[in-house]
mmCIF file of C-alpha atoms in Angstrom:
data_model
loop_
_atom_site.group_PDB
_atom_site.id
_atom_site.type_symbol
_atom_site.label_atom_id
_atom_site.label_comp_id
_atom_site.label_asym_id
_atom_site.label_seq_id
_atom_site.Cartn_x
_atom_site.Cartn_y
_atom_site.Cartn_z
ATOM 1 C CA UNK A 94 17.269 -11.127 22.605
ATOM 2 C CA UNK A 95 16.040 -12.121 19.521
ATOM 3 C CA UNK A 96 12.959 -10.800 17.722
ATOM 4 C CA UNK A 97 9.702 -12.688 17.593
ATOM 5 C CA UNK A 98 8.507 -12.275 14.192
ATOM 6 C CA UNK A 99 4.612 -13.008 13.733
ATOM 7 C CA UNK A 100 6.113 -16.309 11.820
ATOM 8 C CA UNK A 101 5.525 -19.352 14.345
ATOM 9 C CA UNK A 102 8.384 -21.927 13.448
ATOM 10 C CA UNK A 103 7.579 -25.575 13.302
ATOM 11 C CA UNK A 104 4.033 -24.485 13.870
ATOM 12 C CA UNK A 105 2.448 -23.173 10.844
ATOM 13 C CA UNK A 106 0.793 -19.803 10.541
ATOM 14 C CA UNK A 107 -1.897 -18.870 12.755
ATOM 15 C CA UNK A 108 -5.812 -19.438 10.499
ATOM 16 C CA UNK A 109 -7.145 -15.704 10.125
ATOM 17 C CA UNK A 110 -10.286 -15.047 12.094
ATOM 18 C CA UNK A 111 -13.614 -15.648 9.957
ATOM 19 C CA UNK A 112 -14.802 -12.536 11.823
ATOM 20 C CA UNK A 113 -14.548 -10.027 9.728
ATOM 21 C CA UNK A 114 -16.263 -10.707 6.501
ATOM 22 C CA UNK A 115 -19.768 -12.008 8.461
ATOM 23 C CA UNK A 116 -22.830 -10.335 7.119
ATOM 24 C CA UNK A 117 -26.125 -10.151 9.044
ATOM 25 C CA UNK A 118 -29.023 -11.642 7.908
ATOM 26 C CA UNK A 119 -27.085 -13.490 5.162
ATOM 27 C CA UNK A 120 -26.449 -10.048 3.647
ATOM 28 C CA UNK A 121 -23.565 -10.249 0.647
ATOM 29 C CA UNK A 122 -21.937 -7.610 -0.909
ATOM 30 C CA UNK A 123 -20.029 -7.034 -3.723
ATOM 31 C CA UNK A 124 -16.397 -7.013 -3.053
ATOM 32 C CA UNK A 125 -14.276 -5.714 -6.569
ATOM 33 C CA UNK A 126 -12.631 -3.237 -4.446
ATOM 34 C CA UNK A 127 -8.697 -3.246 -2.520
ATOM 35 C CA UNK A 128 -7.443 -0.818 -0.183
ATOM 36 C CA UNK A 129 -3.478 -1.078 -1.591
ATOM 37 C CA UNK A 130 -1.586 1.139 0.670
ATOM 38 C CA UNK A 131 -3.281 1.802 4.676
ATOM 39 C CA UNK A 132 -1.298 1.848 8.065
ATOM 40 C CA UNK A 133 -3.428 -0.294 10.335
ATOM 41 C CA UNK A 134 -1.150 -0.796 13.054
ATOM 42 C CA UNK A 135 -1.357 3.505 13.526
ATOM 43 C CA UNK A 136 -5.249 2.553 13.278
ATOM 44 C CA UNK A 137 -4.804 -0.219 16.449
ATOM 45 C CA UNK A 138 -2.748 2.430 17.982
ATOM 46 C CA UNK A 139 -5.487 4.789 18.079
ATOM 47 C CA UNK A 140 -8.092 2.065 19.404
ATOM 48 C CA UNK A 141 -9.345 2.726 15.433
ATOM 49 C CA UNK A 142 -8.722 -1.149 14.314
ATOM 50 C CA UNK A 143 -12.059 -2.992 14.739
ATOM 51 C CA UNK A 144 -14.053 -0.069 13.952
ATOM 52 C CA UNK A 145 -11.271 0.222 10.208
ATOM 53 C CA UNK A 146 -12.362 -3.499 9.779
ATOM 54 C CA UNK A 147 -15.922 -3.414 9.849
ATOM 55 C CA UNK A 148 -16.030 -0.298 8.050
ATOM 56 C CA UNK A 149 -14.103 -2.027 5.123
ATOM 57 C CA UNK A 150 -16.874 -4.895 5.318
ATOM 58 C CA UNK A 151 -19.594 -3.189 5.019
ATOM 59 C CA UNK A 152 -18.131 -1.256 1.926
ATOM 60 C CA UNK A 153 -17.509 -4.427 0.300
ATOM 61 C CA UNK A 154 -13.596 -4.460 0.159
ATOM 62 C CA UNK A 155 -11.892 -7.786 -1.200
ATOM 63 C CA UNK A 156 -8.927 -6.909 0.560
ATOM 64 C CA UNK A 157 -6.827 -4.440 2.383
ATOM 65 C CA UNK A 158 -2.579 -4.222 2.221
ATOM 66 C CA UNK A 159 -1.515 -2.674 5.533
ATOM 67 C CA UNK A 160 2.208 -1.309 5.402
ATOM 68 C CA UNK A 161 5.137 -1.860 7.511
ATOM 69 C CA UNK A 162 7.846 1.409 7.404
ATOM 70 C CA UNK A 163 10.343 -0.749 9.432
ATOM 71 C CA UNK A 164 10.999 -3.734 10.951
ATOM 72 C CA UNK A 165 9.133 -3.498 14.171
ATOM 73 C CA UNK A 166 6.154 -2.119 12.112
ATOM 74 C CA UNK A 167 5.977 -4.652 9.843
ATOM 75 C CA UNK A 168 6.202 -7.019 12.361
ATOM 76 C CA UNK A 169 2.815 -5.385 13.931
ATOM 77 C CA UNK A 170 1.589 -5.669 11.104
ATOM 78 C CA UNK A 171 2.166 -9.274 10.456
ATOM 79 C CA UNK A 172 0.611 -9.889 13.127
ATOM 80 C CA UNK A 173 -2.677 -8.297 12.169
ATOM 81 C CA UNK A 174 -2.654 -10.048 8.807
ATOM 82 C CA UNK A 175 -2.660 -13.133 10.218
ATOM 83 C CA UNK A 176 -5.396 -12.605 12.334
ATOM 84 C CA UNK A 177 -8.013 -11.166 9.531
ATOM 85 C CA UNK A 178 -8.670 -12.898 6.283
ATOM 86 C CA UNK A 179 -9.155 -10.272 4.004
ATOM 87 C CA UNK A 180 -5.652 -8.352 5.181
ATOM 88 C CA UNK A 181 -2.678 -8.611 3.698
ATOM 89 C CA UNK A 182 1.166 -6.639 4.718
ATOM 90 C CA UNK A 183 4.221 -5.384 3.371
ATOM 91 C CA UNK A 184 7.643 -5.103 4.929
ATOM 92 C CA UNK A 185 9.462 -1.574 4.228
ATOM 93 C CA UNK A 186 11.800 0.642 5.293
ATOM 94 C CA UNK A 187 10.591 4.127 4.858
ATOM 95 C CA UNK A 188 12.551 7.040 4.059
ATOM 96 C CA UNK A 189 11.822 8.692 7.291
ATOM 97 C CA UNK A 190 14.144 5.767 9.240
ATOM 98 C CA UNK A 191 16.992 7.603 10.345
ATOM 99 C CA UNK A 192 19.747 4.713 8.988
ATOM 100 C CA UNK A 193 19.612 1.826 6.439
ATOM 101 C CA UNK A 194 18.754 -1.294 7.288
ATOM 102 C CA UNK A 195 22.529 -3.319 8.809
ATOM 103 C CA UNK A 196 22.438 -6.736 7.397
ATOM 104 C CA UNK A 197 20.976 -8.330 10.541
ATOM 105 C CA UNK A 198 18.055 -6.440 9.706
ATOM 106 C CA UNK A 199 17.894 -7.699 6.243
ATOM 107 C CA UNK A 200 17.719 -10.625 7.033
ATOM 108 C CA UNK A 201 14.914 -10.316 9.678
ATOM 109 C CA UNK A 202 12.834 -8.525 6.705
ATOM 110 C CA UNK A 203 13.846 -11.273 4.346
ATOM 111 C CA UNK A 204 12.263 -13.957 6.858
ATOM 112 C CA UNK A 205 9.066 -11.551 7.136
ATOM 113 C CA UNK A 206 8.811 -11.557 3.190
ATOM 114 C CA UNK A 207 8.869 -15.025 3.283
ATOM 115 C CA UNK A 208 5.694 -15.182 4.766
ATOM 116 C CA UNK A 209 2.527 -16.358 3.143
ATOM 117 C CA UNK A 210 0.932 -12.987 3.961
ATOM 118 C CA UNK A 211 3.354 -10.616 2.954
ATOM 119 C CA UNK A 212 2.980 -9.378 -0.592
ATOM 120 C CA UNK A 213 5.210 -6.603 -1.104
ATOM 121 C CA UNK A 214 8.575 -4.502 -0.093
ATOM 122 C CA UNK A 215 7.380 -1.032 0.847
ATOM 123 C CA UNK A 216 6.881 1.558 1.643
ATOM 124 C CA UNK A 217 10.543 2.777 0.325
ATOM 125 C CA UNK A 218 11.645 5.290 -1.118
ATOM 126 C CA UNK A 219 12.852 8.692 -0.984
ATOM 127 C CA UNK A 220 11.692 12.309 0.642
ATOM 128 C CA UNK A 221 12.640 15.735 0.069
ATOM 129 C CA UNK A 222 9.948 17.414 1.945
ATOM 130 C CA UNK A 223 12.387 18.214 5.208
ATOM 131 C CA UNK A 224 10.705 19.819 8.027
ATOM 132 C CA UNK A 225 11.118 19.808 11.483
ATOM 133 C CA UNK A 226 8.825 17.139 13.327
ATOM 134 C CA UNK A 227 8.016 15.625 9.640
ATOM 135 C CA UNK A 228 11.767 14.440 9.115
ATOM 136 C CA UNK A 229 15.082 14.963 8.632
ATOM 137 C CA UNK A 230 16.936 12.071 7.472
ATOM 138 C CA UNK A 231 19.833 13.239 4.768
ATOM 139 C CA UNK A 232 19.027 11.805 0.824
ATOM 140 C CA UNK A 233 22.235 10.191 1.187
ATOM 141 C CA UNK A 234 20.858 8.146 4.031
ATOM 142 C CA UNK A 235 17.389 7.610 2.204
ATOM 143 C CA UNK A 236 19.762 6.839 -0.981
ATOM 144 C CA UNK A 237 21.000 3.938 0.348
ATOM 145 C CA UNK A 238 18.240 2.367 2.656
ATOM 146 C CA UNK A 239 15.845 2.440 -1.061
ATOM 147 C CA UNK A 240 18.641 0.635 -2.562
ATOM 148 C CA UNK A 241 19.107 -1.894 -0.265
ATOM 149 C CA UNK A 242 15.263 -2.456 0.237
ATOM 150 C CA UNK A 243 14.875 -2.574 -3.477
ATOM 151 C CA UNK A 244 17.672 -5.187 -3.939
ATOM 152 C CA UNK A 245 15.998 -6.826 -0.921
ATOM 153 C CA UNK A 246 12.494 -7.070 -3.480
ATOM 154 C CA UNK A 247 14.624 -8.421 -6.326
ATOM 155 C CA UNK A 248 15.995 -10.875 -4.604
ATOM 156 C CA UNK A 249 12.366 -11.956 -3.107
ATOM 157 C CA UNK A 250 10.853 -11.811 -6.295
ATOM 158 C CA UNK A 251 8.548 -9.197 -4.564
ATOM 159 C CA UNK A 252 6.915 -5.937 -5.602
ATOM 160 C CA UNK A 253 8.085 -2.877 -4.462
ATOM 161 C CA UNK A 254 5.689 0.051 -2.882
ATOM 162 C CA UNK A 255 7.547 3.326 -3.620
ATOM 163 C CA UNK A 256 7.131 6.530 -1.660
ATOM 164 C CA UNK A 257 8.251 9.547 -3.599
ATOM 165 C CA UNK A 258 7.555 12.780 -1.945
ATOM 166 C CA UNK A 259 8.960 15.987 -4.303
ATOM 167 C CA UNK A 260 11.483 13.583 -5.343
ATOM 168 C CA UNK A 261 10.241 12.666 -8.537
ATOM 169 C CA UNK A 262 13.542 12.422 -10.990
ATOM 170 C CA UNK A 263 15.817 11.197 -7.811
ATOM 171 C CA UNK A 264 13.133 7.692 -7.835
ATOM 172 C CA UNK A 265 13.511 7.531 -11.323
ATOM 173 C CA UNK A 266 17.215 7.276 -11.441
ATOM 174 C CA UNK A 267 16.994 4.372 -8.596
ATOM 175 C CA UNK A 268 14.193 2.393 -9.935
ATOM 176 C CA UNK A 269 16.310 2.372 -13.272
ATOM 177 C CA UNK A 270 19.474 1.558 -11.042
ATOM 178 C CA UNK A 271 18.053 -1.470 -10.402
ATOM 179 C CA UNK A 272 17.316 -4.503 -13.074
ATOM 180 C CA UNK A 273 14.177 -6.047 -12.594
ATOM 181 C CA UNK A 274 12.562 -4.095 -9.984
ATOM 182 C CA UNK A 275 8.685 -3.275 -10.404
ATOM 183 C CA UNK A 276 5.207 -2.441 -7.989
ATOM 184 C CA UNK A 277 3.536 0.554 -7.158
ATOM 185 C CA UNK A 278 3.901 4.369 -7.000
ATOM 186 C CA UNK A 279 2.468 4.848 -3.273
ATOM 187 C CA UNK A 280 0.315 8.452 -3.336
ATOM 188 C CA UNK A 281 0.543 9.627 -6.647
ATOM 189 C CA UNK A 282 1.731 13.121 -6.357
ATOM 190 C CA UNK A 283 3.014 13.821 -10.145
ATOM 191 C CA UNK A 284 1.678 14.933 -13.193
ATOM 192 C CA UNK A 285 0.803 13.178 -16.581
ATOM 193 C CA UNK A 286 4.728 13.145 -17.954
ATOM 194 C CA UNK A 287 6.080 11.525 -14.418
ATOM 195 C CA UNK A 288 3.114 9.147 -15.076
ATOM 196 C CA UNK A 289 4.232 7.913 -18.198
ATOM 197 C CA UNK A 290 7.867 7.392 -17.036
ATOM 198 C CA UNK A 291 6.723 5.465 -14.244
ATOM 199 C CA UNK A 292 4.263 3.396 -16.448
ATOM 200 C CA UNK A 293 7.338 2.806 -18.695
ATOM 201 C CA UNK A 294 9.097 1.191 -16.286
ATOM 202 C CA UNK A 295 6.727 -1.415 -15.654
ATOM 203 C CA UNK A 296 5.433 0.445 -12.105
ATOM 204 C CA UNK A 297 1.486 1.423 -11.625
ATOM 205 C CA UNK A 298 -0.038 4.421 -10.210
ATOM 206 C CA UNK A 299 -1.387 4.280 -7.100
ATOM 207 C CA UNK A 300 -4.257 7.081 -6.348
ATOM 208 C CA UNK A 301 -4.918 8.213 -2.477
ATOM 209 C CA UNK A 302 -7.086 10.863 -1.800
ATOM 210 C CA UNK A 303 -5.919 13.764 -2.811
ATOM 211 C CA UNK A 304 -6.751 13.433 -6.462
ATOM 212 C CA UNK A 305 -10.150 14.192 -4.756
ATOM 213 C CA UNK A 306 -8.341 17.686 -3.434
ATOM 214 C CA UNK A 307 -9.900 20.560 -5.131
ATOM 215 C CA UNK A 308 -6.112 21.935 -6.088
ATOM 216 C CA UNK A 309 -4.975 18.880 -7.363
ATOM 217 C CA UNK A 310 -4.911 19.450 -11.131
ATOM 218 C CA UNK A 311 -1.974 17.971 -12.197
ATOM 219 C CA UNK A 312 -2.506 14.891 -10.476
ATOM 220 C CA UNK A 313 -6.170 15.086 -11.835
ATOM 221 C CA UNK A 314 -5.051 15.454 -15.221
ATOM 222 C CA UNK A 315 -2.552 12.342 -14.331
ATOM 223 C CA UNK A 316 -5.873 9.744 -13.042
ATOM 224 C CA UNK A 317 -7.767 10.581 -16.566
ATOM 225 C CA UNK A 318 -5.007 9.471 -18.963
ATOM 226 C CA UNK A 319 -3.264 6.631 -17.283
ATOM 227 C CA UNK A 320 -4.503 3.455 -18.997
ATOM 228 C CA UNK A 321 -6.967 1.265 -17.327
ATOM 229 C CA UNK A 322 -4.647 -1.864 -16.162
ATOM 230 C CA UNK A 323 -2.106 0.635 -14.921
ATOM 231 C CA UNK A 324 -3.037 1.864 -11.677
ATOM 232 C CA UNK A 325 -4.930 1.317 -8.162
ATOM 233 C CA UNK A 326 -6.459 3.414 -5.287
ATOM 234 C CA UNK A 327 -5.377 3.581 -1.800
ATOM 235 C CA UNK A 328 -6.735 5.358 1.394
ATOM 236 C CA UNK A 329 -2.793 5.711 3.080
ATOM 237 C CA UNK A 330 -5.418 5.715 6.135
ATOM 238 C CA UNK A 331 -5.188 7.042 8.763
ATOM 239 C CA UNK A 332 -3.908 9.606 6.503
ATOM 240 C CA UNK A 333 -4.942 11.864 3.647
ATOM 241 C CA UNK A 334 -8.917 11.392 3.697
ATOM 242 C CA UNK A 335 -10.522 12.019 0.859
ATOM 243 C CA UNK A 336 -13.229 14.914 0.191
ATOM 244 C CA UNK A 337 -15.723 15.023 1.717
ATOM 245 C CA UNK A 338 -13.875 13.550 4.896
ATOM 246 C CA UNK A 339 -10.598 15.821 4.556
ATOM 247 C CA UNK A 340 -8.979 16.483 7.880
ATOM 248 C CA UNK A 341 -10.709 13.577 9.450
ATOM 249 C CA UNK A 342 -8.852 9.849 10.119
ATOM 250 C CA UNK A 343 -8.820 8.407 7.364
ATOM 251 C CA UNK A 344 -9.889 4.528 7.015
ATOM 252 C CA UNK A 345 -9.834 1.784 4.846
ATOM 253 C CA UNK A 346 -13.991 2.265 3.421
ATOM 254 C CA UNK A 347 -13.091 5.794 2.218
ATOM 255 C CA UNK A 348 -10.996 4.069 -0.807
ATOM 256 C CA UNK A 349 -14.917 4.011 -2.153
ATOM 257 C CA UNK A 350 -14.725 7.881 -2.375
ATOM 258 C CA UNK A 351 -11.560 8.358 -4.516
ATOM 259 C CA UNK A 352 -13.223 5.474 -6.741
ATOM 260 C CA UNK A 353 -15.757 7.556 -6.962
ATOM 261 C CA UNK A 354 -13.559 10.936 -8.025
ATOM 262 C CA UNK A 355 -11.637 8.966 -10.479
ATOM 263 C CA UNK A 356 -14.656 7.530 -11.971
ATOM 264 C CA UNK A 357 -16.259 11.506 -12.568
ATOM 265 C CA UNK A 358 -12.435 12.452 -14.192
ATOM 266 C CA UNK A 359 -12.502 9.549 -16.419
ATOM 267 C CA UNK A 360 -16.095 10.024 -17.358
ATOM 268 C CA UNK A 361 -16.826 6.049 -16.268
ATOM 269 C CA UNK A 362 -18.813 4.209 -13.938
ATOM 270 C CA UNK A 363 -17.529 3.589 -10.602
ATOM 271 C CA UNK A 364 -17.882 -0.004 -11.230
ATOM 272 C CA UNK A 365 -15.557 0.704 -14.129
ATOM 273 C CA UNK A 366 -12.654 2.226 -11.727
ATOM 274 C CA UNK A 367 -13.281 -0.574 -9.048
ATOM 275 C CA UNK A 368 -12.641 -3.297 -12.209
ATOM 276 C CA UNK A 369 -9.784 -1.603 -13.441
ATOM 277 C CA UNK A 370 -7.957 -1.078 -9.819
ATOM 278 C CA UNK A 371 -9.496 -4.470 -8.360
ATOM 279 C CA UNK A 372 -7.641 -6.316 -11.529
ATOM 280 C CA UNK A 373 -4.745 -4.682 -11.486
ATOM 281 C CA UNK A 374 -4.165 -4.930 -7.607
ATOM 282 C CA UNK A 375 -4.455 -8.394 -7.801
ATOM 283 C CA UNK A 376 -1.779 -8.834 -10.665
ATOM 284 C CA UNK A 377 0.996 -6.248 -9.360
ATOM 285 C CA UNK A 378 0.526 -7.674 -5.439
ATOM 286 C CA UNK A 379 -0.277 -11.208 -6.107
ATOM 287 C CA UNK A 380 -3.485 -11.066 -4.852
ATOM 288 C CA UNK A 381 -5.271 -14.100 -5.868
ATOM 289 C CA UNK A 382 -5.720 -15.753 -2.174
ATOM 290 C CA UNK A 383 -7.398 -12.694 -1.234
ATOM 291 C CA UNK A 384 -10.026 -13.409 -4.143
ATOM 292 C CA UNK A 385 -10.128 -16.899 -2.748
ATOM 293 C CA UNK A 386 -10.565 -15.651 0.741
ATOM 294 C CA UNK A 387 -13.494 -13.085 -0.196
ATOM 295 C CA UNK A 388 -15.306 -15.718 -2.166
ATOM 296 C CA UNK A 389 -15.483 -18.208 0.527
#
């Protein structure tokens, strides 16, 4: 039986709900903030969804990019883009998946690309933290799912979300595999020097919580010298919350705090880091509708 992707042929895509985004009492607040990288389909999952939205309205975020790691999953989350204004998805293929992607399959995630909600290809990429119940997929397997998913980007003329996970020179070698490939580094785990050869290859840094970690030096030293249209903040929620929420769920509102911690390593304001990652969000994901949508 075929799939039923969250695209409705011959019928348009379904209007997002105005419901998120309402302020009482005619309230409005400022909204130079994106939430680049969250899993809100694990948030529905967990009853977590509604409770992730409003959270991100009160805090004033002009848009979230929830993140598909296969095909079902990005389907899921299709779905919820369509249905909130401010939300946004990405189809991926994440290094966890036990096999690439077989062509039928491509061309299911091609058809999800095409739709006016989807801004990215991710997350992909490659892991070499193995551990039993975390993963076990062979690199060999992760090799080639990345390279078809970032082929798959190229030919969509979409940005790719990379997850790199103590695989830091293996990501390199793909990304410069591959002509005309750019987008994100999902969760910034490396230092200044794996910065710089990510920068130079047209990618930006993506910062999560745990540059708020009290351990986390070299990333640390990584958030103060990147330059300021070169990277964005993320929450990864329901994962990796940031202090002072660390082993909590994560969600979408706490991408305030690790504004907040890059802001004190930089030595700006925070409405310096939400300018910088706000701007450059919108560039690398095509984010201008979302600006549109927040203004409205």
């Amino acid at each position: 039986m075929p799939r039923r992707h969250c695209i409705r042929v011959g019928l348009g895509v379904r209007r997002p709900s105005t419901a998120w985004g309402v302020h009482r009492a005619g309230q409005r607040v400022s909204r130079a903030l994106i939430d680049t990288h969250c899993h809100l389909a694990l948030l529905e999952e967990r009853g977590l969804l509604q409770r992730a939205l409003e959270g991100a309205d009160a805090a004033g975020l002009e848009a979230i990019v929830t993140i598909g790691v296969n095909l079902e999953d990005s389907e899921r989350n299709c779905r919820i883009a369509e249905t909130h204004p401010r939300v946004w998805f990405s189809v991926g293929w994440d290094p966890q998946q036990p096999r690439p992607p077989d062509e039928a399959e491509l061309r299911e995630l091609a058809t999800l690309l095409r739709h006016p909600r989807a801004v990215a290809v991710g997350e992909v990429g490659l892991d070499l933290f193995f551990r039993a119940g975390y993963h076990e997929t062979p690199l060999d397997v992760q090799r080639r799912s990345l390279m078809r998913m970032l082929e798959l980007a190229v030919s969509e003329e979409k940005p790719v979300l990379i997850h790199d996970r103590e695989a830091h020179d293996e990501i390199i070698d793909a990304l410069t595999a591959v002509s005309g490939v750019r987008g994100v580094m999902h969760c910034f785990t490396g230092d200044a020097s794996h910065a710089a050869r990510c920068v130079a290859l047209g990618f930006v840094i993506s910062f999560s919580g745990i540059v708020t970690f009290p351990r986390a030096d070299a990333i640390q030293d990584a958030a103060r010298g990147v330059a300021g249209d070169m990277y964005v903040v993320e929450t990864d929620a329901p994962f990796l919350a940031p202090v002072p929420h660390r082993g909590t769920v994560n969600l979408p509102e706490r991408v305030a705090d690790t504004v907040s911690a890059l802001a004190r390593l930089r030595r700006v304001a925070d409405d310096a880091v939400r300018s910088d990652t706000t701007n450059t969000a919108r560039r690398i994901l095509a984010l201008q509708h979302a600006v549109a949508d927040s203004r409205s």
